[in-house]
JSON list of C-alpha atoms in Angstrom, two decimals:
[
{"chain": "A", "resi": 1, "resn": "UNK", "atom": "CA", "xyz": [62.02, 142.06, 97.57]},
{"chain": "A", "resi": 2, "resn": "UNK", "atom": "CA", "xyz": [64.71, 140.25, 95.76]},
{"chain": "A", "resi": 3, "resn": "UNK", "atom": "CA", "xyz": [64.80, 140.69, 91.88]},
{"chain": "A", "resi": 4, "resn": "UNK", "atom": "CA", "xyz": [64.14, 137.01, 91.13]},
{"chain": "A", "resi": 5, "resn": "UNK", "atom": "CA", "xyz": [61.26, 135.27, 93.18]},
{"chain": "A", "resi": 6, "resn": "UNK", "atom": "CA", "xyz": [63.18, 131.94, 92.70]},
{"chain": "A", "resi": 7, "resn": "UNK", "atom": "CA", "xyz": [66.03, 133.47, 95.02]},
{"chain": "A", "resi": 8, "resn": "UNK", "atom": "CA", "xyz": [63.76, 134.51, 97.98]},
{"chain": "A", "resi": 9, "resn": "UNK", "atom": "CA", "xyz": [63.57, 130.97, 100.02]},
{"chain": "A", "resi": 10, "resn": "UNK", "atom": "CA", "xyz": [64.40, 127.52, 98.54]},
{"chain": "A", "resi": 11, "resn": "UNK", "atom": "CA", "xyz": [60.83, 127.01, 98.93]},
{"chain": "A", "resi": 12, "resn": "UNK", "atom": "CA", "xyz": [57.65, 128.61, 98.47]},
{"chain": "A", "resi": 13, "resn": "UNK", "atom": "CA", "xyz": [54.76, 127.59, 100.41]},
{"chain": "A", "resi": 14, "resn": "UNK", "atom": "CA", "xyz": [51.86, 126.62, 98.60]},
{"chain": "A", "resi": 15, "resn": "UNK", "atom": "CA", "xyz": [48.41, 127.96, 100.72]},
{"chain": "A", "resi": 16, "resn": "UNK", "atom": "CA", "xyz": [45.10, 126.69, 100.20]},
{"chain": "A", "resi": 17, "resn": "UNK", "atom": "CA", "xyz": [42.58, 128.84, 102.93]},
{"chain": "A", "resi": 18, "resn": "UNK", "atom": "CA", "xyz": [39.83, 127.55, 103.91]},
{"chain": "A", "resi": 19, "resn": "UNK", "atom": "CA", "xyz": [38.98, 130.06, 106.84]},
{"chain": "A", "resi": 20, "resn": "UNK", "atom": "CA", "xyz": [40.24, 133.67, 106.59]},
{"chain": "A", "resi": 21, "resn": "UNK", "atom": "CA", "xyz": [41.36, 133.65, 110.29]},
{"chain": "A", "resi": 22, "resn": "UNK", "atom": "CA", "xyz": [43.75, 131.46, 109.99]},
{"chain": "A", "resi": 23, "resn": "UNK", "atom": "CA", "xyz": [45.87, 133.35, 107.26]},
{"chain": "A", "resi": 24, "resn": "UNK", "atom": "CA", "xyz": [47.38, 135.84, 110.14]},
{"chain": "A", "resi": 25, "resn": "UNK", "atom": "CA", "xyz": [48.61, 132.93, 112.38]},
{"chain": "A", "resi": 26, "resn": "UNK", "atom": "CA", "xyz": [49.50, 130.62, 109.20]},
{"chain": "A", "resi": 27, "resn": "UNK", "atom": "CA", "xyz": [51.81, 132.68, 107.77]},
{"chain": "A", "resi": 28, "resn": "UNK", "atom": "CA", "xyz": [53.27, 134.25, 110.80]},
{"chain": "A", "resi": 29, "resn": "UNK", "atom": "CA", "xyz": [54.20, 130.37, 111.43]},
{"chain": "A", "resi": 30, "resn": "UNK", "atom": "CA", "xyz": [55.52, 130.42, 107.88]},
{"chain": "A", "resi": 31, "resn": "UNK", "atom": "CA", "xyz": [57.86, 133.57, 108.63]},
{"chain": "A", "resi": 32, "resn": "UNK", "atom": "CA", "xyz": [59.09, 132.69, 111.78]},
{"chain": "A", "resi": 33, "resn": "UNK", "atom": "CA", "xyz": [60.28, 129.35, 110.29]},
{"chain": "A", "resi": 34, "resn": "UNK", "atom": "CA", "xyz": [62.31, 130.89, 107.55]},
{"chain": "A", "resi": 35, "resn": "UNK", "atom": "CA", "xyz": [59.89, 130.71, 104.55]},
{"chain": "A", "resi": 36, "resn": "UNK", "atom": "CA", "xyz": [59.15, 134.06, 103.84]},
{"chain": "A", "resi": 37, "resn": "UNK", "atom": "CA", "xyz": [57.46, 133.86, 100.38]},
{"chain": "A", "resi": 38, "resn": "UNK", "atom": "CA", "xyz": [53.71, 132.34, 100.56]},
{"chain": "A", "resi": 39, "resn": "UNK", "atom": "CA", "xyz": [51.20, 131.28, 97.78]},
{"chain": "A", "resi": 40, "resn": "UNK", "atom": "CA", "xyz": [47.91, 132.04, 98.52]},
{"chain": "A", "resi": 41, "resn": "UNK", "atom": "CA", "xyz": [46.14, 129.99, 95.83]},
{"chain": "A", "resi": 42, "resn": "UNK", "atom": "CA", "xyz": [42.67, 130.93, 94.69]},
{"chain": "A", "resi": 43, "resn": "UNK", "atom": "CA", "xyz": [40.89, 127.81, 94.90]},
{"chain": "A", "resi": 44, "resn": "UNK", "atom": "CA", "xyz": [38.58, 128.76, 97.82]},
{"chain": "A", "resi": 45, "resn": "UNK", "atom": "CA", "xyz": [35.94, 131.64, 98.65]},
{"chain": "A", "resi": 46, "resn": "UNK", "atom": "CA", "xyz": [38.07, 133.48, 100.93]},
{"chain": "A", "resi": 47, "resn": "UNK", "atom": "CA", "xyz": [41.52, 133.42, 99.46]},
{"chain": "A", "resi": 48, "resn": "UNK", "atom": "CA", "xyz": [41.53, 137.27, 98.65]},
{"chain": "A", "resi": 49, "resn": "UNK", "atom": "CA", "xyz": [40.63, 138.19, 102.20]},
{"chain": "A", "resi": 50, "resn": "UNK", "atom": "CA", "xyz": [43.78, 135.62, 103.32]},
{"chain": "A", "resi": 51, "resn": "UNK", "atom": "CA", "xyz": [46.13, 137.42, 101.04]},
{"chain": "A", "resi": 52, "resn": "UNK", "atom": "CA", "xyz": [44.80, 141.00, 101.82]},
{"chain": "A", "resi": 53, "resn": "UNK", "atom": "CA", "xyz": [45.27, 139.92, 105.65]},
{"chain": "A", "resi": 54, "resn": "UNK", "atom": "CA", "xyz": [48.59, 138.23, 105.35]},
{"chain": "A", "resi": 55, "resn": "UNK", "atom": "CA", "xyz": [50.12, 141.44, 103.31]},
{"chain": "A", "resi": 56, "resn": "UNK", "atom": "CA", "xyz": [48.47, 144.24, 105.98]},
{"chain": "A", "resi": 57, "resn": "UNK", "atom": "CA", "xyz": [49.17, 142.42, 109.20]},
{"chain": "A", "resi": 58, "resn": "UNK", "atom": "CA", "xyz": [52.90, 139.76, 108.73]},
{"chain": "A", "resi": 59, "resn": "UNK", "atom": "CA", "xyz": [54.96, 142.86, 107.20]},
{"chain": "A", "resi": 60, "resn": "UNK", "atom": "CA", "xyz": [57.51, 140.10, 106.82]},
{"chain": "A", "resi": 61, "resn": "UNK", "atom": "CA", "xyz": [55.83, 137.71, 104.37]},
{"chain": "A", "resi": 62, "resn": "UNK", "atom": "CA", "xyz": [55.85, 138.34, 100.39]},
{"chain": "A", "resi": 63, "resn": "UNK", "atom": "CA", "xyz": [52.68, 137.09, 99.95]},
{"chain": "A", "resi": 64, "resn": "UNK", "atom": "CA", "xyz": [51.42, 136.00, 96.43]},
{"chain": "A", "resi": 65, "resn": "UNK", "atom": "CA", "xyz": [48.75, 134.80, 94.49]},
{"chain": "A", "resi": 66, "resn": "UNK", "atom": "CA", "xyz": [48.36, 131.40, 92.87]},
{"chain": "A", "resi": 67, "resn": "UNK", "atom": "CA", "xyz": [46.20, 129.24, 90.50]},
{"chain": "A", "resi": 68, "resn": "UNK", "atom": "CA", "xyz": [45.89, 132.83, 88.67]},
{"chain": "A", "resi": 69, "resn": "UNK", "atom": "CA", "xyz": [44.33, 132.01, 85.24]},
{"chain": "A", "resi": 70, "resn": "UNK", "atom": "CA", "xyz": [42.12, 135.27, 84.07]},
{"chain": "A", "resi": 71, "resn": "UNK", "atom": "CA", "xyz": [43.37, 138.77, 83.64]},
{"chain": "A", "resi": 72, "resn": "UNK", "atom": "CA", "xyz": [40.51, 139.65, 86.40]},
{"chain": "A", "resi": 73, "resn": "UNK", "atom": "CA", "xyz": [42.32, 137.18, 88.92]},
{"chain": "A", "resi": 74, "resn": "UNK", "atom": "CA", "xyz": [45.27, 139.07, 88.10]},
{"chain": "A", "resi": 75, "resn": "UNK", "atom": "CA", "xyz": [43.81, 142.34, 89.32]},
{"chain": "A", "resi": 76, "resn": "UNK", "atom": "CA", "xyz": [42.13, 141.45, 92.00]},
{"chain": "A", "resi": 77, "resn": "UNK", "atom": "CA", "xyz": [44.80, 139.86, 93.59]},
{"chain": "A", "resi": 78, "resn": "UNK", "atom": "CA", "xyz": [47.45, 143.10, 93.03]},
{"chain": "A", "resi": 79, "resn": "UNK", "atom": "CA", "xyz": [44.47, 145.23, 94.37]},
{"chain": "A", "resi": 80, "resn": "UNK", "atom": "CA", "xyz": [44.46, 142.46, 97.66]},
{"chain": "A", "resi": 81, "resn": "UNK", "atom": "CA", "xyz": [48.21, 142.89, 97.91]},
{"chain": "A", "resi": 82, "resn": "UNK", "atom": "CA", "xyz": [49.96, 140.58, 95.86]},
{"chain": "A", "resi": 83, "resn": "UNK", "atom": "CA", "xyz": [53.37, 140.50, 95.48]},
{"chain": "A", "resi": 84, "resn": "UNK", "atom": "CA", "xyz": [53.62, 137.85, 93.04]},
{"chain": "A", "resi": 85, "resn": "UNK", "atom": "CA", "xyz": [51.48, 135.75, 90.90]},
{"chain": "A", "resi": 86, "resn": "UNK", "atom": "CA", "xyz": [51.87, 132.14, 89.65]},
{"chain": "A", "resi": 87, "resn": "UNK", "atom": "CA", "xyz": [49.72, 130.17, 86.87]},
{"chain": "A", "resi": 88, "resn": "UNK", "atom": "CA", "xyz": [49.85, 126.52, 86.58]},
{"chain": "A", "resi": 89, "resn": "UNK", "atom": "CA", "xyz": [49.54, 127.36, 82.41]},
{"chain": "A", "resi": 90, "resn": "UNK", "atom": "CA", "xyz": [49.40, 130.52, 80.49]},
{"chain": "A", "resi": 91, "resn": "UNK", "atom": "CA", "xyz": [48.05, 132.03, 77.81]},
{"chain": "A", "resi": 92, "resn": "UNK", "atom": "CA", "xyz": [49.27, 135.38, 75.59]},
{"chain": "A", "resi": 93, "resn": "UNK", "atom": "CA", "xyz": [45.86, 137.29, 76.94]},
{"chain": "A", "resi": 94, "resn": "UNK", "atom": "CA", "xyz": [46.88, 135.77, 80.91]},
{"chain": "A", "resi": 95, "resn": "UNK", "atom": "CA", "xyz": [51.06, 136.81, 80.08]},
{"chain": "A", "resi": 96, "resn": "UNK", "atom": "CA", "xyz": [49.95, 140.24, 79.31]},
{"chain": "A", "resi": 97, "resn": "UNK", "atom": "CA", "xyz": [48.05, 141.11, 82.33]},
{"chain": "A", "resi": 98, "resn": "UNK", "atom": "CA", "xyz": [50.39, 139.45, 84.43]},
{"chain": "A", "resi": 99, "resn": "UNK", "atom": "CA", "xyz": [53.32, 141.49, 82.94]},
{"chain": "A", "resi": 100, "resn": "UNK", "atom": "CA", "xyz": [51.27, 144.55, 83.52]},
{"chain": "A", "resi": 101, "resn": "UNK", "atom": "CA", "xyz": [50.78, 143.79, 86.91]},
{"chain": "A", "resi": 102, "resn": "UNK", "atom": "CA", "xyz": [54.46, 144.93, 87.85]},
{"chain": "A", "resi": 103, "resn": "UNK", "atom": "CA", "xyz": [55.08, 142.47, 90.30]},
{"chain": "A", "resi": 104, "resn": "UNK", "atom": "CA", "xyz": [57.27, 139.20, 89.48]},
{"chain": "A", "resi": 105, "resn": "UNK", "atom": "CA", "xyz": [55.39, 136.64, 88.01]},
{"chain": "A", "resi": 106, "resn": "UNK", "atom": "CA", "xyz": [55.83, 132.90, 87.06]},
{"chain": "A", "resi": 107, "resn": "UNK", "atom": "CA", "xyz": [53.32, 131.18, 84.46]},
{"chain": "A", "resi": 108, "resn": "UNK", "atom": "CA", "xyz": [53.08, 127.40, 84.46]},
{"chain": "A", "resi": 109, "resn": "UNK", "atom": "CA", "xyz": [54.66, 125.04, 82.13]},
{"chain": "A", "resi": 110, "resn": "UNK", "atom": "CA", "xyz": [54.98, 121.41, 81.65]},
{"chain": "A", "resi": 111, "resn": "UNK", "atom": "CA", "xyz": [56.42, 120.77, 77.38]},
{"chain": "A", "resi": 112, "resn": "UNK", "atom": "CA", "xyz": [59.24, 122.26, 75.96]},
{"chain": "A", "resi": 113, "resn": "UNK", "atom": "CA", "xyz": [57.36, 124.00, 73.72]},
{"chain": "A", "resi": 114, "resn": "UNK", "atom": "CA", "xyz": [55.68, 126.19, 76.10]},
{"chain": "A", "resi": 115, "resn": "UNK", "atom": "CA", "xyz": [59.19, 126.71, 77.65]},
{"chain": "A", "resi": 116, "resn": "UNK", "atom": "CA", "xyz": [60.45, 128.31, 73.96]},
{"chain": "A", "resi": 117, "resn": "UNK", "atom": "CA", "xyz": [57.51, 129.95, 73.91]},
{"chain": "A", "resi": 118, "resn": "UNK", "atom": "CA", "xyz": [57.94, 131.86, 77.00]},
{"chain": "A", "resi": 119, "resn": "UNK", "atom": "CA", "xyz": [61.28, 132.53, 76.15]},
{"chain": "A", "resi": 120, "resn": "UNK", "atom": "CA", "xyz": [60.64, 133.46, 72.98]},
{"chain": "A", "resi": 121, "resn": "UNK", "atom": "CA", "xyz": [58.69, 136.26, 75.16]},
{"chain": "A", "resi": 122, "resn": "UNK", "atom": "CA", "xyz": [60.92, 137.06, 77.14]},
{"chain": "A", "resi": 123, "resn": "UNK", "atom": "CA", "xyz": [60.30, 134.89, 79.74]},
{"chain": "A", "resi": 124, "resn": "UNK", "atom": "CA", "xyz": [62.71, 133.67, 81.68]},
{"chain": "A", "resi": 125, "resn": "UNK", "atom": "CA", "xyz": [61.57, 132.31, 85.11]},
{"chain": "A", "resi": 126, "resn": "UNK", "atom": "CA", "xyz": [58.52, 129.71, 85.03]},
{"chain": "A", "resi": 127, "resn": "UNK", "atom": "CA", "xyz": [56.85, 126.99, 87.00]},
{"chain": "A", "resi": 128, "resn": "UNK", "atom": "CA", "xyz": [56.93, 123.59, 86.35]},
{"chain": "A", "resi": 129, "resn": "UNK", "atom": "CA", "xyz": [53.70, 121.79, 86.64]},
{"chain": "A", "resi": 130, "resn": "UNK", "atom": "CA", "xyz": [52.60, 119.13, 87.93]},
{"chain": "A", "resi": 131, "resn": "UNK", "atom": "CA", "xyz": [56.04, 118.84, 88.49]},
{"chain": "A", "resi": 132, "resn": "UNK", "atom": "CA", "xyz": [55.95, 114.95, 89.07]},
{"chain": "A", "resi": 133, "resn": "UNK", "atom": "CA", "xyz": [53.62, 113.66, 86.63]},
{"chain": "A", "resi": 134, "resn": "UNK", "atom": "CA", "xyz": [55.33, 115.87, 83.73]},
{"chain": "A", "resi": 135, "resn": "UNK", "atom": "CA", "xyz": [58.69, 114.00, 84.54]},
{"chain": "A", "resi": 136, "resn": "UNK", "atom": "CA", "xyz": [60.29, 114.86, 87.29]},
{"chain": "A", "resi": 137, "resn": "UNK", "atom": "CA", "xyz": [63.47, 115.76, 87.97]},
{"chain": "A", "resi": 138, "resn": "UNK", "atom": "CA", "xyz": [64.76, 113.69, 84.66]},
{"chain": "A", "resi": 139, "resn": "UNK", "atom": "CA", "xyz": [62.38, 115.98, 82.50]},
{"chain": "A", "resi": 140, "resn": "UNK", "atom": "CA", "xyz": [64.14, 119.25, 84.04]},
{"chain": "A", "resi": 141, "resn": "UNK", "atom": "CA", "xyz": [67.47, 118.02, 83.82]},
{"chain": "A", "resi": 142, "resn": "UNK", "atom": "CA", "xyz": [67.31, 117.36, 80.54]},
{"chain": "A", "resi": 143, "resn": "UNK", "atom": "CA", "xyz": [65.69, 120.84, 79.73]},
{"chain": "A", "resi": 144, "resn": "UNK", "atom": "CA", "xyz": [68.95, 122.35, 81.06]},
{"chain": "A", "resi": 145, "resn": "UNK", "atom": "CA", "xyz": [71.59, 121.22, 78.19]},
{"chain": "A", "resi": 146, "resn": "UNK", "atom": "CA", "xyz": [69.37, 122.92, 75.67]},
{"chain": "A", "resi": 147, "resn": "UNK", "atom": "CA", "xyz": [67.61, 126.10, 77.25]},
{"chain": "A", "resi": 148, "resn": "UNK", "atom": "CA", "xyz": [69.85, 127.06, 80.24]},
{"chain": "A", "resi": 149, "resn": "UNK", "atom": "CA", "xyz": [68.46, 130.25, 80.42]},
{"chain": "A", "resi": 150, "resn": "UNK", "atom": "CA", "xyz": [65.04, 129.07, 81.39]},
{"chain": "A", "resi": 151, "resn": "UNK", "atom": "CA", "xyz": [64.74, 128.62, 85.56]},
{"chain": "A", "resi": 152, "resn": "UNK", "atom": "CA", "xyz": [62.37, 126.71, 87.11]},
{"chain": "A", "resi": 153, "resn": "UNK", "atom": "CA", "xyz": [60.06, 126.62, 90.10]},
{"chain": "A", "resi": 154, "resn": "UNK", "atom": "CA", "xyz": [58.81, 123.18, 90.02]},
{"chain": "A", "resi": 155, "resn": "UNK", "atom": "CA", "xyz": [55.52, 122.19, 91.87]},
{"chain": "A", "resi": 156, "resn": "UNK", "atom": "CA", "xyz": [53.27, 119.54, 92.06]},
{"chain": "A", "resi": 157, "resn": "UNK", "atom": "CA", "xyz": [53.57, 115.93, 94.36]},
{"chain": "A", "resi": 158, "resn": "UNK", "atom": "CA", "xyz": [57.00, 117.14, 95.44]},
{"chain": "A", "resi": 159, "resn": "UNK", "atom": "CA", "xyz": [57.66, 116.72, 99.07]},
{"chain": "A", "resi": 160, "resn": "UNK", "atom": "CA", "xyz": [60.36, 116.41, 102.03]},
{"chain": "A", "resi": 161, "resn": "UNK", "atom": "CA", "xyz": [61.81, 113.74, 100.87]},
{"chain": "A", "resi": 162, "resn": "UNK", "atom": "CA", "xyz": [62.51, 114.43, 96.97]},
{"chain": "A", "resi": 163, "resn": "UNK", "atom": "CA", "xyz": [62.88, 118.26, 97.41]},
{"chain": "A", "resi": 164, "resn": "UNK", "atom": "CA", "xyz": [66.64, 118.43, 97.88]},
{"chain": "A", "resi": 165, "resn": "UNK", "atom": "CA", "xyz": [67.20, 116.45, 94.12]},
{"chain": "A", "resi": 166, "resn": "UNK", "atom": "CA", "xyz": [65.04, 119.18, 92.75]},
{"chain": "A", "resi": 167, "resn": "UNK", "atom": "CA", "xyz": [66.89, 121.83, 94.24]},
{"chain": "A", "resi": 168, "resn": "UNK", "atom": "CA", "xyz": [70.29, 120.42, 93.13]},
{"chain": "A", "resi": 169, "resn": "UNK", "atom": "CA", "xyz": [69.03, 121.25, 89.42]},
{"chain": "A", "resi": 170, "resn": "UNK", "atom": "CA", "xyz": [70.73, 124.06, 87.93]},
{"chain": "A", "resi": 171, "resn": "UNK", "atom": "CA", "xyz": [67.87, 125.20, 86.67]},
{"chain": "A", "resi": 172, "resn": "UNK", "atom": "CA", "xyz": [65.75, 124.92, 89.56]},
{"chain": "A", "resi": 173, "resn": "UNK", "atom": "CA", "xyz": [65.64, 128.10, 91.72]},
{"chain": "A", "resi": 174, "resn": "UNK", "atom": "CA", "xyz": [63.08, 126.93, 94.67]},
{"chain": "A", "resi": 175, "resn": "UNK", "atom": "CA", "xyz": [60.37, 124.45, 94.67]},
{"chain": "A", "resi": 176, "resn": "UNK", "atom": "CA", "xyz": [56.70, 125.09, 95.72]},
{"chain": "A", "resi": 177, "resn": "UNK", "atom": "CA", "xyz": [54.96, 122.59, 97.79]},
{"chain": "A", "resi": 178, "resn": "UNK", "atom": "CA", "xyz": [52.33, 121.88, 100.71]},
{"chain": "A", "resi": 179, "resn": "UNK", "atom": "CA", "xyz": [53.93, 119.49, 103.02]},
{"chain": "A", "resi": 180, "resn": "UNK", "atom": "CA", "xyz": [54.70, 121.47, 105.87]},
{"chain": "A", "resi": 181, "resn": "UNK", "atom": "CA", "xyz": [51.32, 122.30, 105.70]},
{"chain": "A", "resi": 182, "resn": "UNK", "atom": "CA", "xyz": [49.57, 119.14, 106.91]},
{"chain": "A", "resi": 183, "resn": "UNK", "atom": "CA", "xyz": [45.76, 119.08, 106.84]},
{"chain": "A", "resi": 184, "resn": "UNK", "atom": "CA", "xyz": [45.58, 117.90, 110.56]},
{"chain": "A", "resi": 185, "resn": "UNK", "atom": "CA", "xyz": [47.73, 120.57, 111.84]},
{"chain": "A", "resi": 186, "resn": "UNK", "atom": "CA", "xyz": [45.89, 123.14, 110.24]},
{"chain": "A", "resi": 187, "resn": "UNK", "atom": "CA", "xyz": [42.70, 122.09, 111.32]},
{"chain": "A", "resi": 188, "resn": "UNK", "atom": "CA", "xyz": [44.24, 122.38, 114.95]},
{"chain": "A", "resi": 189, "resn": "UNK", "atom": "CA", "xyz": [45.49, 125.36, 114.24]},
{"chain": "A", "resi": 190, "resn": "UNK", "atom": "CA", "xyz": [48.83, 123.76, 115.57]},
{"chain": "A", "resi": 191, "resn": "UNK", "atom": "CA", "xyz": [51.04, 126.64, 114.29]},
{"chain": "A", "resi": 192, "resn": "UNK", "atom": "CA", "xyz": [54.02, 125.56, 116.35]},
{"chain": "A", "resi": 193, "resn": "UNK", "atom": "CA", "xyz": [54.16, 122.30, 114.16]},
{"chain": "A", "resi": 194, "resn": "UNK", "atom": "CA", "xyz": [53.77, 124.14, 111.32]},
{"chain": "A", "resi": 195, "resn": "UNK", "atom": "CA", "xyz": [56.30, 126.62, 112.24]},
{"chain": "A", "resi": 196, "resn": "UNK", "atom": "CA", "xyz": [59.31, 123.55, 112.65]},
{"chain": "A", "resi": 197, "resn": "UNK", "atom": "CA", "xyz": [57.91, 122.30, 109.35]},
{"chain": "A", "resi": 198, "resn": "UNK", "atom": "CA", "xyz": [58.78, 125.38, 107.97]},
{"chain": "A", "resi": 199, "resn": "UNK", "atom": "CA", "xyz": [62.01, 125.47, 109.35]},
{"chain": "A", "resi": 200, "resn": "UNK", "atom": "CA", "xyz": [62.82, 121.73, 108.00]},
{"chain": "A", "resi": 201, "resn": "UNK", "atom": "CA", "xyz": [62.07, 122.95, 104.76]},
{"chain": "A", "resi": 202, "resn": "UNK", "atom": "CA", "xyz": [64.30, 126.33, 104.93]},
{"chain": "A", "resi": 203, "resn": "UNK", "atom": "CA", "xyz": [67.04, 124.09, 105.96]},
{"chain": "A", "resi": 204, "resn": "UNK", "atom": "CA", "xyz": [67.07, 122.20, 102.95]},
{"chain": "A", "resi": 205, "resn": "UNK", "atom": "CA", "xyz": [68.98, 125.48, 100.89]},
{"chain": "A", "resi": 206, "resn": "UNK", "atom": "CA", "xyz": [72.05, 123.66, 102.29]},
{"chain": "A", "resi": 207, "resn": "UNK", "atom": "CA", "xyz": [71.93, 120.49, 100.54]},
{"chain": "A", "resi": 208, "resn": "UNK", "atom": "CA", "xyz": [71.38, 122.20, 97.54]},
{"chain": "A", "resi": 209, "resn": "UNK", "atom": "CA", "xyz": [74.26, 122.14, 94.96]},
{"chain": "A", "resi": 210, "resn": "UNK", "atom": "CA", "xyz": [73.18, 124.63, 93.10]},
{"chain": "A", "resi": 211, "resn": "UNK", "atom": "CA", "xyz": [71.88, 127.81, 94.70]}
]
């Protein structure tokens, strides 16, 4: 696994499951369109069984956890198979387990204060969230003149469309969203759409400026 999640695709998946059988096929469909690193967020019943799947049986996915926000969420998604954990905020007792952990990590911020603070700890790699509603691309850009050491994964109401002015950010790495992950197509289990959505959104490391 690359050093720096930011660097693995230019964007990571974000995964709610709603039926553990479809994690195999979902992020095989994922893979095989270029977007190898997969958020699992645990928002639903059966989102440690989709990671725990997804890690044993698509050797080629770094699959992660999401929406982490207690040290036991932590745990149980390393014990699941997590490569990677995100937070969408963070707290010194959260930071702590999630730097034990041993696996990359990105906790959640949306002021500039909680992007000193971080780095204050040593933190040097965050998300950025709600990513639209906490200012966009403006808001990032003008974090970059004064903390250029702090990179971003922003996430949150960011789609096809405004992607690539994210990822032209210097201080943007990747972006996380759900797009190519329409409802419908799920629901049909229409992995073949899912897989050239995927591949859209791989493509879009090209127009970036910045990578």
């Amino acid at each position: 696994m690359s050093a720096s999640l930011l660097d693995l695709a230019p964007v990571v998946p974000v995964v709610v499951v709603q039926d553990a059988a479809d994690a195999v096929p979902l992020a095989r469909a994922l893979v095989a369109g270029g977007l190898p690193a997969i958020e699992v967020t645990l928002r639903t019943p059966v989102a440690l069984d989709a990671i725990r799947a997804m890690a044993g049986e698509v050797p080629d996915a770094v699959v992660g956890a999401g929406t982490v926000i207690t040290p036991e969420q932590v745990n149980e998604s390393i014990a699941a198979g997590a490569r990677f954990l995100v937070s969408p905020g963070w707290t010194d007792v959260l930071l702590e387990a999630m730097r034990a952990a041993g696996v990359p990590f990105l906790p959640g911020v949306s002021t500039t204060s909680e992007v000193v603070a971080l780095l204050e700890r040593g933190v040097t790699e965050m998300k950025f969230f709600p990513a639209q509603a906490a200012g966009g691309t403006a808001y990032l850009k003008s974090l970059a003149g004064p903390l250029p050491q702090a990179r971003f994964c922003p996430t949150g109401g960011i789609g096809l469309a405004s992607a690539p002015e994210y990822l032209a950010l210097p201080n943007v790495g990747c972006v996380g969203g759900t797009w190519m992950l329409p409802e419908d197509a799920v629901a049909a289990r229409d992995w073949g759409r899912i897989e050239s959505l995927a591949r859209e959104a791989a493509a879009l490391s090209a127009g970036a400026t910045c990578r």
